[in-house]
């Protein structure tokens, strides 16, 4: 009887360990290798624009590492309107998935000269919640507060490369 109890206890412990270890496995991108996105956009509200939304094109590039993390090593704003004044900060940015459709974009930041006043508006670096659409390869974020009285109104980037997610 005692060995039956030990066997049942050992079996339930192993089952619990298996469930716990499978929950610890996070989603990630695959396969490792380069990606880019040249048709992205970012909409920001910042003190330099008197909290009016400013829309800029955004080109991204980077690589997926062996752990399934997207590392954005380059982010270049477009050259239209006030966008050349926008500076990207906090690179590299990383995208860590918590599921196949959601995750966080870490260390994202921007700065921009204040118009007519010395100094810069500094937004971030912060971590923001992002969504990932595996079928369209679109990384997006909406309505995220950033430090420095800034708001990331939206970010959308279609990433090219053989990107897929895995649980």
PDB file of C-alpha atoms in Angstrom:
ATOM      1  CA  UNK A   1       0.000   0.000   0.000  1.00  0.00           C
ATOM      2  CA  UNK A   2       2.806   2.382   0.897  1.00  0.00           C
ATOM      3  CA  UNK A   3       4.565   1.763  -2.447  1.00  0.00           C
ATOM      4  CA  UNK A   4       1.295   2.466  -4.267  1.00  0.00           C
ATOM      5  CA  UNK A   5       1.032   5.830  -2.489  1.00  0.00           C
ATOM      6  CA  UNK A   6       4.675   6.616  -3.381  1.00  0.00           C
ATOM      7  CA  UNK A   7       4.054   5.695  -7.019  1.00  0.00           C
ATOM      8  CA  UNK A   8       0.923   7.853  -7.183  1.00  0.00           C
ATOM      9  CA  UNK A   9       2.728  10.754  -5.508  1.00  0.00           C
ATOM     10  CA  UNK A  10       5.724  10.449  -7.836  1.00  0.00           C
ATOM     11  CA  UNK A  11       3.441  10.292 -10.881  1.00  0.00           C
ATOM     12  CA  UNK A  12       1.504  13.398  -9.856  1.00  0.00           C
ATOM     13  CA  UNK A  13       4.757  15.272  -9.174  1.00  0.00           C
ATOM     14  CA  UNK A  14       6.102  14.381 -12.626  1.00  0.00           C
ATOM     15  CA  UNK A  15       2.838  15.439 -14.265  1.00  0.00           C
ATOM     16  CA  UNK A  16       2.895  18.762 -12.402  1.00  0.00           C
ATOM     17  CA  UNK A  17       6.520  19.297 -13.402  1.00  0.00           C
ATOM     18  CA  UNK A  18       5.651  18.642 -17.038  1.00  0.00           C
ATOM     19  CA  UNK A  19       2.787  21.152 -16.943  1.00  0.00           C
ATOM     20  CA  UNK A  20       4.939  23.775 -15.209  1.00  0.00           C
ATOM     21  CA  UNK A  21       7.812  23.367 -17.635  1.00  0.00           C
ATOM     22  CA  UNK A  22       5.530  23.590 -20.660  1.00  0.00           C
ATOM     23  CA  UNK A  23       4.031  26.817 -19.302  1.00  0.00           C
ATOM     24  CA  UNK A  24       7.537  28.273 -18.946  1.00  0.00           C
ATOM     25  CA  UNK A  25       8.219  27.893 -22.662  1.00  0.00           C
ATOM     26  CA  UNK A  26       7.475  31.227 -24.308  1.00  0.00           C
ATOM     27  CA  UNK A  27       6.600  31.820 -27.914  1.00  0.00           C
ATOM     28  CA  UNK A  28       9.240  33.073 -30.291  1.00  0.00           C
ATOM     29  CA  UNK A  29      10.043  33.873 -33.894  1.00  0.00           C
ATOM     30  CA  UNK A  30      11.681  31.404 -36.246  1.00  0.00           C
ATOM     31  CA  UNK A  31      13.860  30.715 -38.105  1.00  0.00           C
ATOM     32  CA  UNK A  32      16.918  32.664 -36.932  1.00  0.00           C
ATOM     33  CA  UNK A  33      18.126  35.155 -39.514  1.00  0.00           C
ATOM     34  CA  UNK A  34      17.654  38.668 -40.892  1.00  0.00           C
ATOM     35  CA  UNK A  35      14.420  40.590 -41.413  1.00  0.00           C
ATOM     36  CA  UNK A  36      13.491  44.073 -42.581  1.00  0.00           C
ATOM     37  CA  UNK A  37      10.492  46.313 -42.953  1.00  0.00           C
ATOM     38  CA  UNK A  38      10.546  49.362 -45.190  1.00  0.00           C
ATOM     39  CA  UNK A  39       6.890  50.363 -45.162  1.00  0.00           C
ATOM     40  CA  UNK A  40       6.349  50.928 -41.440  1.00  0.00           C
ATOM     41  CA  UNK A  41       4.852  53.950 -39.752  1.00  0.00           C
ATOM     42  CA  UNK A  42       4.896  55.515 -36.327  1.00  0.00           C
ATOM     43  CA  UNK A  43       2.478  58.116 -34.959  1.00  0.00           C
ATOM     44  CA  UNK A  44       3.697  60.008 -31.904  1.00  0.00           C
ATOM     45  CA  UNK A  45       2.392  62.802 -29.698  1.00  0.00           C
ATOM     46  CA  UNK A  46       5.213  64.629 -27.964  1.00  0.00           C
ATOM     47  CA  UNK A  47       5.914  68.031 -26.413  1.00  0.00           C
ATOM     48  CA  UNK A  48       7.839  69.099 -29.535  1.00  0.00           C
ATOM     49  CA  UNK A  49       4.617  68.806 -31.562  1.00  0.00           C
ATOM     50  CA  UNK A  50       2.490  70.380 -28.801  1.00  0.00           C
ATOM     51  CA  UNK A  51       0.845  66.939 -28.425  1.00  0.00           C
ATOM     52  CA  UNK A  52      -0.441  66.997 -32.008  1.00  0.00           C
ATOM     53  CA  UNK A  53      -0.018  63.579 -33.669  1.00  0.00           C
ATOM     54  CA  UNK A  54       3.017  63.380 -35.945  1.00  0.00           C
ATOM     55  CA  UNK A  55       3.097  60.554 -38.509  1.00  0.00           C
ATOM     56  CA  UNK A  56       6.402  59.331 -39.898  1.00  0.00           C
ATOM     57  CA  UNK A  57       7.344  56.434 -42.092  1.00  0.00           C
ATOM     58  CA  UNK A  58       9.692  53.994 -40.371  1.00  0.00           C
ATOM     59  CA  UNK A  59      12.116  51.457 -41.827  1.00  0.00           C
ATOM     60  CA  UNK A  60      13.265  48.644 -39.536  1.00  0.00           C
ATOM     61  CA  UNK A  61      15.880  45.934 -39.868  1.00  0.00           C
ATOM     62  CA  UNK A  62      17.414  43.346 -37.618  1.00  0.00           C
ATOM     63  CA  UNK A  63      17.676  39.637 -36.996  1.00  0.00           C
ATOM     64  CA  UNK A  64      15.977  36.799 -35.161  1.00  0.00           C
ATOM     65  CA  UNK A  65      18.362  35.278 -32.628  1.00  0.00           C
ATOM     66  CA  UNK A  66      18.662  31.599 -31.660  1.00  0.00           C
ATOM     67  CA  UNK A  67      16.172  32.129 -28.792  1.00  0.00           C
ATOM     68  CA  UNK A  68      13.418  33.428 -31.097  1.00  0.00           C
ATOM     69  CA  UNK A  69      13.837  37.074 -30.085  1.00  0.00           C
ATOM     70  CA  UNK A  70      13.591  39.729 -32.808  1.00  0.00           C
ATOM     71  CA  UNK A  71      16.439  42.200 -32.371  1.00  0.00           C
ATOM     72  CA  UNK A  72      15.796  45.477 -34.199  1.00  0.00           C
ATOM     73  CA  UNK A  73      19.221  46.991 -34.800  1.00  0.00           C
ATOM     74  CA  UNK A  74      18.168  49.799 -37.150  1.00  0.00           C
ATOM     75  CA  UNK A  75      15.103  52.051 -37.160  1.00  0.00           C
ATOM     76  CA  UNK A  76      15.138  54.975 -39.590  1.00  0.00           C
ATOM     77  CA  UNK A  77      12.367  57.606 -39.745  1.00  0.00           C
ATOM     78  CA  UNK A  78      11.237  58.872 -43.153  1.00  0.00           C
ATOM     79  CA  UNK A  79      12.363  62.234 -44.490  1.00  0.00           C
ATOM     80  CA  UNK A  80       8.949  63.882 -44.937  1.00  0.00           C
ATOM     81  CA  UNK A  81       7.724  66.923 -42.953  1.00  0.00           C
ATOM     82  CA  UNK A  82       9.211  67.143 -39.460  1.00  0.00           C
ATOM     83  CA  UNK A  83      10.285  63.486 -39.496  1.00  0.00           C
ATOM     84  CA  UNK A  84      14.000  64.231 -40.116  1.00  0.00           C
ATOM     85  CA  UNK A  85      14.006  65.902 -36.670  1.00  0.00           C
ATOM     86  CA  UNK A  86      12.869  62.644 -35.040  1.00  0.00           C
ATOM     87  CA  UNK A  87      15.744  60.608 -33.622  1.00  0.00           C
ATOM     88  CA  UNK A  88      15.487  56.938 -32.685  1.00  0.00           C
ATOM     89  CA  UNK A  89      16.912  56.017 -29.263  1.00  0.00           C
ATOM     90  CA  UNK A  90      17.410  52.850 -27.253  1.00  0.00           C
ATOM     91  CA  UNK A  91      18.616  50.606 -30.078  1.00  0.00           C
ATOM     92  CA  UNK A  92      18.723  47.698 -30.214  1.00  0.00           C
ATOM     93  CA  UNK A  93      15.029  47.235 -29.606  1.00  0.00           C
ATOM     94  CA  UNK A  94      13.911  43.679 -28.891  1.00  0.00           C
ATOM     95  CA  UNK A  95      10.588  41.967 -29.520  1.00  0.00           C
ATOM     96  CA  UNK A  96       9.842  39.196 -27.030  1.00  0.00           C
ATOM     97  CA  UNK A  97       6.672  37.222 -27.699  1.00  0.00           C
ATOM     98  CA  UNK A  98       4.547  36.019 -24.789  1.00  0.00           C
ATOM     99  CA  UNK A  99       2.208  34.181 -27.180  1.00  0.00           C
ATOM    100  CA  UNK A 100       2.030  33.696 -30.931  1.00  0.00           C
ATOM    101  CA  UNK A 101       0.064  36.963 -31.224  1.00  0.00           C
ATOM    102  CA  UNK A 102       1.343  39.235 -28.456  1.00  0.00           C
ATOM    103  CA  UNK A 103       4.523  40.372 -26.805  1.00  0.00           C
ATOM    104  CA  UNK A 104       6.610  43.369 -25.856  1.00  0.00           C
ATOM    105  CA  UNK A 105       8.787  45.780 -27.791  1.00  0.00           C
ATOM    106  CA  UNK A 106      11.552  46.653 -25.377  1.00  0.00           C
ATOM    107  CA  UNK A 107      13.717  49.755 -25.054  1.00  0.00           C
ATOM    108  CA  UNK A 108      11.847  51.768 -27.713  1.00  0.00           C
ATOM    109  CA  UNK A 109      12.573  55.470 -27.604  1.00  0.00           C
ATOM    110  CA  UNK A 110      12.543  58.662 -29.626  1.00  0.00           C
ATOM    111  CA  UNK A 111      13.760  62.206 -29.182  1.00  0.00           C
ATOM    112  CA  UNK A 112      13.057  65.396 -31.085  1.00  0.00           C
ATOM    113  CA  UNK A 113      14.293  68.955 -30.822  1.00  0.00           C
ATOM    114  CA  UNK A 114      11.777  71.303 -29.252  1.00  0.00           C
ATOM    115  CA  UNK A 115      10.807  73.922 -31.779  1.00  0.00           C
ATOM    116  CA  UNK A 116      11.828  77.435 -30.676  1.00  0.00           C
ATOM    117  CA  UNK A 117      12.967  76.248 -27.245  1.00  0.00           C
ATOM    118  CA  UNK A 118      16.329  74.783 -26.200  1.00  0.00           C
ATOM    119  CA  UNK A 119      16.433  71.068 -25.469  1.00  0.00           C
ATOM    120  CA  UNK A 120      14.798  67.927 -26.753  1.00  0.00           C
ATOM    121  CA  UNK A 121      11.582  66.075 -26.106  1.00  0.00           C
ATOM    122  CA  UNK A 122      12.759  62.664 -24.903  1.00  0.00           C
ATOM    123  CA  UNK A 123      10.286  59.784 -25.144  1.00  0.00           C
ATOM    124  CA  UNK A 124      11.420  56.554 -23.533  1.00  0.00           C
ATOM    125  CA  UNK A 125      13.132  54.225 -23.635  1.00  0.00           C
ATOM    126  CA  UNK A 126      10.175  52.117 -22.509  1.00  0.00           C
ATOM    127  CA  UNK A 127       8.663  48.694 -23.093  1.00  0.00           C
ATOM    128  CA  UNK A 128       5.349  48.650 -24.966  1.00  0.00           C
ATOM    129  CA  UNK A 129       2.808  45.916 -25.653  1.00  0.00           C
ATOM    130  CA  UNK A 130       2.747  44.796 -29.286  1.00  0.00           C
ATOM    131  CA  UNK A 131       0.588  42.541 -31.410  1.00  0.00           C
ATOM    132  CA  UNK A 132       1.900  40.199 -34.086  1.00  0.00           C
ATOM    133  CA  UNK A 133      -0.119  38.894 -37.028  1.00  0.00           C
ATOM    134  CA  UNK A 134       1.563  35.730 -38.259  1.00  0.00           C
ATOM    135  CA  UNK A 135      -0.301  35.665 -41.593  1.00  0.00           C
ATOM    136  CA  UNK A 136       0.493  39.269 -42.620  1.00  0.00           C
ATOM    137  CA  UNK A 137       3.784  39.642 -40.673  1.00  0.00           C
ATOM    138  CA  UNK A 138       2.574  42.921 -39.152  1.00  0.00           C
ATOM    139  CA  UNK A 139       3.994  44.112 -35.838  1.00  0.00           C
ATOM    140  CA  UNK A 140       1.748  46.761 -34.276  1.00  0.00           C
ATOM    141  CA  UNK A 141       1.174  48.788 -31.132  1.00  0.00           C
ATOM    142  CA  UNK A 142      -1.498  51.337 -30.229  1.00  0.00           C
ATOM    143  CA  UNK A 143      -2.037  53.988 -27.565  1.00  0.00           C
ATOM    144  CA  UNK A 144       0.962  53.390 -25.326  1.00  0.00           C
ATOM    145  CA  UNK A 145       2.129  55.984 -22.808  1.00  0.00           C
ATOM    146  CA  UNK A 146       5.820  56.786 -22.940  1.00  0.00           C
ATOM    147  CA  UNK A 147       7.949  58.771 -20.523  1.00  0.00           C
ATOM    148  CA  UNK A 148       8.543  62.462 -21.222  1.00  0.00           C
ATOM    149  CA  UNK A 149       4.850  63.300 -21.733  1.00  0.00           C
ATOM    150  CA  UNK A 150       4.806  61.323 -24.971  1.00  0.00           C
ATOM    151  CA  UNK A 151       2.318  58.874 -26.452  1.00  0.00           C
ATOM    152  CA  UNK A 152       2.977  56.187 -29.011  1.00  0.00           C
ATOM    153  CA  UNK A 153      -0.350  56.552 -30.836  1.00  0.00           C
ATOM    154  CA  UNK A 154       0.468  53.733 -33.235  1.00  0.00           C
ATOM    155  CA  UNK A 155       3.286  51.721 -34.700  1.00  0.00           C
ATOM    156  CA  UNK A 156       2.845  49.398 -37.675  1.00  0.00           C
ATOM    157  CA  UNK A 157       5.547  47.527 -39.521  1.00  0.00           C
ATOM    158  CA  UNK A 158       5.302  44.712 -42.031  1.00  0.00           C
ATOM    159  CA  UNK A 159       8.428  42.615 -41.582  1.00  0.00           C
ATOM    160  CA  UNK A 160       9.830  40.666 -44.511  1.00  0.00           C
ATOM    161  CA  UNK A 161      11.832  37.497 -44.210  1.00  0.00           C
ATOM    162  CA  UNK A 162      10.742  33.962 -43.484  1.00  0.00           C
ATOM    163  CA  UNK A 163       9.254  34.922 -40.107  1.00  0.00           C
ATOM    164  CA  UNK A 164       6.839  32.656 -38.322  1.00  0.00           C
ATOM    165  CA  UNK A 165       6.017  32.204 -34.670  1.00  0.00           C
ATOM    166  CA  UNK A 166       6.180  29.070 -32.652  1.00  0.00           C
ATOM    167  CA  UNK A 167       4.610  28.368 -29.269  1.00  0.00           C
TER     168      UNK A 167
END
